[in-house]
PDB file of C-alpha atoms in Angstrom:
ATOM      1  CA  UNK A 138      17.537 -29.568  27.047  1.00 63.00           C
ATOM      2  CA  UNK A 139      18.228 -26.115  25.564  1.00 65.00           C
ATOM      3  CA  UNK A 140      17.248 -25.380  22.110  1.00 68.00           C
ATOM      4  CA  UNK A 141      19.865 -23.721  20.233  1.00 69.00           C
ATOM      5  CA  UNK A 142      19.098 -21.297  17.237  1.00 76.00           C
ATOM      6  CA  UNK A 143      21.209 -21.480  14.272  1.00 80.00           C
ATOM      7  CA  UNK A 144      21.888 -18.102  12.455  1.00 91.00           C
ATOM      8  CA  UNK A 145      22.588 -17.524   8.761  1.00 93.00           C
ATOM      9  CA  UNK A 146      24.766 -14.472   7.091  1.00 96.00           C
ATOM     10  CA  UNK A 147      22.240 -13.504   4.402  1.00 97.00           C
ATOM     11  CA  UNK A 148      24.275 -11.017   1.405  1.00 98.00           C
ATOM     12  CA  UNK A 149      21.899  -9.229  -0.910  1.00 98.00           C
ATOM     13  CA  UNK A 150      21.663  -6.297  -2.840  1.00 98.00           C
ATOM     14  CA  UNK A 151      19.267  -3.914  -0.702  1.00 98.00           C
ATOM     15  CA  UNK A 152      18.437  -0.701  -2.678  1.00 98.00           C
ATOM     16  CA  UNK A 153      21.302  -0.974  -4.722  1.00 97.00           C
ATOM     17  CA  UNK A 154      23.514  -1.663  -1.709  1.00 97.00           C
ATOM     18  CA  UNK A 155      25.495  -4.753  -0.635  1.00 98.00           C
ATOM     19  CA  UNK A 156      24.146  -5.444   2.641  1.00 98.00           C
ATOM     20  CA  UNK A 157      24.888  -8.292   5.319  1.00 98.00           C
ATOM     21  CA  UNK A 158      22.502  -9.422   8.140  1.00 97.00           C
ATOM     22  CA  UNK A 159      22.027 -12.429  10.189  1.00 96.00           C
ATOM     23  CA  UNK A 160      18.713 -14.154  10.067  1.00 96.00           C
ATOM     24  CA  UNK A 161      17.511 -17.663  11.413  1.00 94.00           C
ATOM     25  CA  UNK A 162      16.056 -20.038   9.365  1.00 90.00           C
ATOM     26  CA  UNK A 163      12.626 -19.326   9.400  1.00 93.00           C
ATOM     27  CA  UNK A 164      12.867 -15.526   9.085  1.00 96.00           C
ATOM     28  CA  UNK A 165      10.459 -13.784   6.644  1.00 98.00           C
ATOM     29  CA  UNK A 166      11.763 -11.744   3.717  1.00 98.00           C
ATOM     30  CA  UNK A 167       9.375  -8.849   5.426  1.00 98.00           C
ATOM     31  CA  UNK A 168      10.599  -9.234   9.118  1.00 97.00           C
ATOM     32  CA  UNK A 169      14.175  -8.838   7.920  1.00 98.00           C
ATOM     33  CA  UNK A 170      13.822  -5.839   5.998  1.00 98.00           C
ATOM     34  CA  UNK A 171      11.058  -4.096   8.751  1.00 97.00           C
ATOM     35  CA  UNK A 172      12.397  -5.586  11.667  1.00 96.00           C
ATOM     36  CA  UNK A 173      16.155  -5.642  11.356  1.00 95.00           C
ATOM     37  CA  UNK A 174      17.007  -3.229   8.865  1.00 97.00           C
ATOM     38  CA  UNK A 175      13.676  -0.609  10.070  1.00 97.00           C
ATOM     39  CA  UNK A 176      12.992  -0.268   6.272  1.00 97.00           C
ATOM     40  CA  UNK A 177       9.131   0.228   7.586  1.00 96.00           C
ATOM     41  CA  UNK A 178       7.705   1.238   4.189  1.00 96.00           C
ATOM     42  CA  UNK A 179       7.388  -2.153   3.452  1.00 96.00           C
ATOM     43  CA  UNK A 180       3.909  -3.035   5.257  1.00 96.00           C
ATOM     44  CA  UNK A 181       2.219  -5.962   7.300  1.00 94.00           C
ATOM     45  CA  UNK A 182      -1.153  -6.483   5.944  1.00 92.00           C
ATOM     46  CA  UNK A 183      -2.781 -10.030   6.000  1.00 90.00           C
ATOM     47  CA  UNK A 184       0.462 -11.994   6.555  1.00 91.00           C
ATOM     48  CA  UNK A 185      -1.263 -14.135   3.702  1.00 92.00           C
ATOM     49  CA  UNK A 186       0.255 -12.971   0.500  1.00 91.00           C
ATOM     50  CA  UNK A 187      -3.771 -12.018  -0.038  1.00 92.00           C
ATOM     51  CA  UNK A 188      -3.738  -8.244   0.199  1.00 95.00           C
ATOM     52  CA  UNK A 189       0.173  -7.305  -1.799  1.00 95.00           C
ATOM     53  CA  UNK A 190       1.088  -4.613   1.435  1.00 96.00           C
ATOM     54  CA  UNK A 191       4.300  -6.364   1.993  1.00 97.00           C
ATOM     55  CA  UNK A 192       5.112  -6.705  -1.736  1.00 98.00           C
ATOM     56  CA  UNK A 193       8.956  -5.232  -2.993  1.00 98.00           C
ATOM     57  CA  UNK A 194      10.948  -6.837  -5.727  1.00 98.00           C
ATOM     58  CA  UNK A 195      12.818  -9.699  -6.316  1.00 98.00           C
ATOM     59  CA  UNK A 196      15.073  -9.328  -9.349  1.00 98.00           C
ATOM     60  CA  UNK A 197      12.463  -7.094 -10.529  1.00 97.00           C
ATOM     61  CA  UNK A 198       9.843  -9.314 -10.002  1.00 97.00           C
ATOM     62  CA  UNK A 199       7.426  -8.078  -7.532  1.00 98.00           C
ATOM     63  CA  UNK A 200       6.995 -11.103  -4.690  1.00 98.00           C
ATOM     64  CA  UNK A 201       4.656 -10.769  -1.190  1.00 98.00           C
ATOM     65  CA  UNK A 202       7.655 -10.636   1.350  1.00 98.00           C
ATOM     66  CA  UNK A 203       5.176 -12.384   3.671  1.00 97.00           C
ATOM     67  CA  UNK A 204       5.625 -15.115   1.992  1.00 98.00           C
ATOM     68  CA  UNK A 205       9.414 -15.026   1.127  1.00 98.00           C
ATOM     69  CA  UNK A 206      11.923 -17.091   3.255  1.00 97.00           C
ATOM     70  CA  UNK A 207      14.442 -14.234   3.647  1.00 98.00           C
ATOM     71  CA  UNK A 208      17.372 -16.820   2.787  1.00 97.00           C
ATOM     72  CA  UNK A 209      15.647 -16.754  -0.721  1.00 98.00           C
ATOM     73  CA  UNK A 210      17.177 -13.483  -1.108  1.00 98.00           C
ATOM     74  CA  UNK A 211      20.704 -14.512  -1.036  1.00 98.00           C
ATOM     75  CA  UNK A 212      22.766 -13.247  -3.614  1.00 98.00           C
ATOM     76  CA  UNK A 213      19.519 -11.126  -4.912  1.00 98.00           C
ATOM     77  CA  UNK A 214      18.419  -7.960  -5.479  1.00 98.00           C
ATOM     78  CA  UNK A 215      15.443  -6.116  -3.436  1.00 98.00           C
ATOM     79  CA  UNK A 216      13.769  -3.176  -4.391  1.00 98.00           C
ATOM     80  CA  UNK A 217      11.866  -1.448  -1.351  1.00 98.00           C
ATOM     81  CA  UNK A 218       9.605   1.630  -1.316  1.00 98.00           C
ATOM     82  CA  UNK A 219      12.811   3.380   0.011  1.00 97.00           C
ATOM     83  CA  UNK A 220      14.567   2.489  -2.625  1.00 97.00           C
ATOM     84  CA  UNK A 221      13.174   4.464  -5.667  1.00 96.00           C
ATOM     85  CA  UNK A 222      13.801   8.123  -4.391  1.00 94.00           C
ATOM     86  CA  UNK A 223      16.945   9.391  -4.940  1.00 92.00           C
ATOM     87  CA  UNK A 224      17.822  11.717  -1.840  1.00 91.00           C
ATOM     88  CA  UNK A 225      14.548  14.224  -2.063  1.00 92.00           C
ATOM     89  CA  UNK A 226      13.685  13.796  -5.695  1.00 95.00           C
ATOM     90  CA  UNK A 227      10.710  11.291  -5.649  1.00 95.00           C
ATOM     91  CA  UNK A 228      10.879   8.480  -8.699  1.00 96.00           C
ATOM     92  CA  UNK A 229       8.312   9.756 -11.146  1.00 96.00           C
ATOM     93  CA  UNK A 230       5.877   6.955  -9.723  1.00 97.00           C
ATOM     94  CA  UNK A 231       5.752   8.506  -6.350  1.00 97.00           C
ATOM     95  CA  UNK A 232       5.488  11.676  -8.030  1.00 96.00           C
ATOM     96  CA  UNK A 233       2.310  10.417  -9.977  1.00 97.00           C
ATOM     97  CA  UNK A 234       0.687   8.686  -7.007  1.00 95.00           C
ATOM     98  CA  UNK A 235       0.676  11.525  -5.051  1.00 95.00           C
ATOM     99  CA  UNK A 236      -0.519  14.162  -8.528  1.00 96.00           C
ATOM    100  CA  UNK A 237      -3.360  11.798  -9.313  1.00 95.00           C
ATOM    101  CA  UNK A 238      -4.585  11.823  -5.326  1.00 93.00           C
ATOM    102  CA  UNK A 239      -3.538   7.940  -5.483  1.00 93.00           C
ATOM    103  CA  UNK A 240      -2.400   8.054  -1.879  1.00 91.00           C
ATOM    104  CA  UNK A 241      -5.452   7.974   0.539  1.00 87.00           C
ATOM    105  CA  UNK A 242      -4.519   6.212   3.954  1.00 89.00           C
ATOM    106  CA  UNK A 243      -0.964   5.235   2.226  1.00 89.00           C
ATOM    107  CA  UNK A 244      -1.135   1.478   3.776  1.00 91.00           C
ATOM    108  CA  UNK A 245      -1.582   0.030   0.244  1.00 93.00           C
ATOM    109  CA  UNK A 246       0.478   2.714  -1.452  1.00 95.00           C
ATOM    110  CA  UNK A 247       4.256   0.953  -1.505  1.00 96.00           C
ATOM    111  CA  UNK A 248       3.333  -2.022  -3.016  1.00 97.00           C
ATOM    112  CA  UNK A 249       1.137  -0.777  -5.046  1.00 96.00           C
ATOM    113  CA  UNK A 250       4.038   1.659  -6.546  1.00 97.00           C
ATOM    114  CA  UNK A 251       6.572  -1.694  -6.635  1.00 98.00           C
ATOM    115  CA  UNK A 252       4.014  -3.873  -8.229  1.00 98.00           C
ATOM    116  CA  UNK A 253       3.851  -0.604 -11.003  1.00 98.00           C
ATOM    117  CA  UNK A 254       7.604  -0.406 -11.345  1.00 98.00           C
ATOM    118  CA  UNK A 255       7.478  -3.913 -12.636  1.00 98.00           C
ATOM    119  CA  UNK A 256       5.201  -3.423 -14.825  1.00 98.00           C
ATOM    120  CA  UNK A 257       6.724  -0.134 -16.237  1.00 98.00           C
ATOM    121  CA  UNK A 258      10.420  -1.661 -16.488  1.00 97.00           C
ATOM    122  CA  UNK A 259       8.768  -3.861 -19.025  1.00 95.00           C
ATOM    123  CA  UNK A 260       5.914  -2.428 -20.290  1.00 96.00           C
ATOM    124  CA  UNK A 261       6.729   1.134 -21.411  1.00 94.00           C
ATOM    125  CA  UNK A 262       3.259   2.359 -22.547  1.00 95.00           C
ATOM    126  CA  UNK A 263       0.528  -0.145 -20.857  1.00 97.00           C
ATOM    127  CA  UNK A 264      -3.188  -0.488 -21.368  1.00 96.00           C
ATOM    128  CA  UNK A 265      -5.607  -0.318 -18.606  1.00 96.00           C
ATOM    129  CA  UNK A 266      -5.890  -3.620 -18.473  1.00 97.00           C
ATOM    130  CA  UNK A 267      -2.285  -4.609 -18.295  1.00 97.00           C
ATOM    131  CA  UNK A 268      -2.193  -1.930 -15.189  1.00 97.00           C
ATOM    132  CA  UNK A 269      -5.073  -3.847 -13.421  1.00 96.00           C
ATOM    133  CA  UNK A 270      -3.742  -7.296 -14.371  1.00 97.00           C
ATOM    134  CA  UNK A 271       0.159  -5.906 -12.723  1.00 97.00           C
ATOM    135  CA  UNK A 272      -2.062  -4.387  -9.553  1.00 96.00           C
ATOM    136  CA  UNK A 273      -3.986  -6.971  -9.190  1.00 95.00           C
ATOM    137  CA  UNK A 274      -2.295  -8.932  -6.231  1.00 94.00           C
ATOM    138  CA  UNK A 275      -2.707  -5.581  -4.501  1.00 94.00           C
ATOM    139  CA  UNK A 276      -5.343  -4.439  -2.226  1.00 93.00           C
ATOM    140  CA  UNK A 277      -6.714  -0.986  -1.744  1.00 91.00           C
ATOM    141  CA  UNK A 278      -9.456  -0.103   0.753  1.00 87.00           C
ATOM    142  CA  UNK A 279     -10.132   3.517   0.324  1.00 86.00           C
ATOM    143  CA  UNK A 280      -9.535   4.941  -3.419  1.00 73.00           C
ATOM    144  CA  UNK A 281     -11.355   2.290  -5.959  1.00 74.00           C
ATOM    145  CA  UNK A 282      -8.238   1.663  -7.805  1.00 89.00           C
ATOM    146  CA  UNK A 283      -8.825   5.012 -10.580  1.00 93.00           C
ATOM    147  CA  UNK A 284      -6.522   7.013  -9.186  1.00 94.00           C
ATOM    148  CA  UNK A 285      -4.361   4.403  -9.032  1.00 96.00           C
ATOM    149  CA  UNK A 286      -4.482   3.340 -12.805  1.00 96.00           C
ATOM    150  CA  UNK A 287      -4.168   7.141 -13.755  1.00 96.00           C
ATOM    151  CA  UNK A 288      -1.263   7.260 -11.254  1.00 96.00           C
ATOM    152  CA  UNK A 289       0.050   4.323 -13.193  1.00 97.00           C
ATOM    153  CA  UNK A 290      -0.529   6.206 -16.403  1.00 97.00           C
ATOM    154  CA  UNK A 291       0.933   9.771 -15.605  1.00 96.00           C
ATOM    155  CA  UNK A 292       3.746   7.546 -14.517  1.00 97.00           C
ATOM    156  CA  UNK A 293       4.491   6.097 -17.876  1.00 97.00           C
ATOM    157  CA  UNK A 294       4.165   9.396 -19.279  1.00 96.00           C
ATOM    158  CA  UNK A 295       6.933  10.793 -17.464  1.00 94.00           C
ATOM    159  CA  UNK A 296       8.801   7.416 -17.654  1.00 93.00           C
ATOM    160  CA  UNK A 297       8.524   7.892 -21.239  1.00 89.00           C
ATOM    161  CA  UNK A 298      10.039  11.557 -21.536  1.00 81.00           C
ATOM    162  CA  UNK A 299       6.318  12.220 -23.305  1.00 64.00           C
TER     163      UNK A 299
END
């Protein structure tokens, strides 16, 4: 008996483009975007939803595509690393990561920057502690996380036109 697999048209909002792709049912939100549409910025880490590598956003909200059935995205918008530049002009985020020496090995760094964009779209001036509590589904091995908050914070800044 052969087994047949049954594909699904997934339509979603990718980067602020209408895109189409086929999927099967038990495709990964991640394996989609790395895999079929080579948006690689979008990391592999644990495969867990422990370590926040993978994460992009939802409707703004930032979600471990690890963990994400890629049909969940139907009719959605996601946000990858790839998304926030426009053409060479980095979004101010990027621009703060890499100011603040935020960036070490860079494995950590995209979700990192997603998981900040959510907080920024809805937090315009954060405390520290609102920074850690939005970064803290994220994982970093190599910087100790202050670059990261003042990354965070320069970010804002510029966000804010201060």
């Amino acid at each position: 008996m052969t087994q047949r697999t049954i594909k699904h048209n997934l339509s979603f909002t990718l980067n602020g483009e209408i895109t189409l792709v086929e999927v099967e049912a038990d495709d990964r939100l991640i394996d989609v975007l790395r895999d079929r549409l080579l948006l690689t910025g979008t990391k592999q880490g644990c495969g867990d939803g422990e370590c926040g590598a993978c994460t992009v956003l939802l409707n703004g909200i930032p979600v471990n595509s690890c963990l994400v059935p890629a049909m969940k995205a139907q009719g959605k918008s996601v946000i990858t690393i790839e998304g926030l530049a426009r053409g060479d002009t980095l979004h101010p985020l990027q621009e703060s990561f890499l100011e603040a020496g935020a960036v070490q090995c860079g494995f950590c760094t995209p979700g990192m920057i997603l998981s900040a964009k959510a907080l920024l779209d809805h937090k315009k001036n954060p405390a520290d502690e609102d920074i850690k509590l939005a970064l803290s589904g994220n994982i970093c091995r190599c910087t100790g996380y202050v670059q990261i908050i003042e990354a965070v914070k320069i970010a804002a800044t510029k966000l804010n036109g201060s």
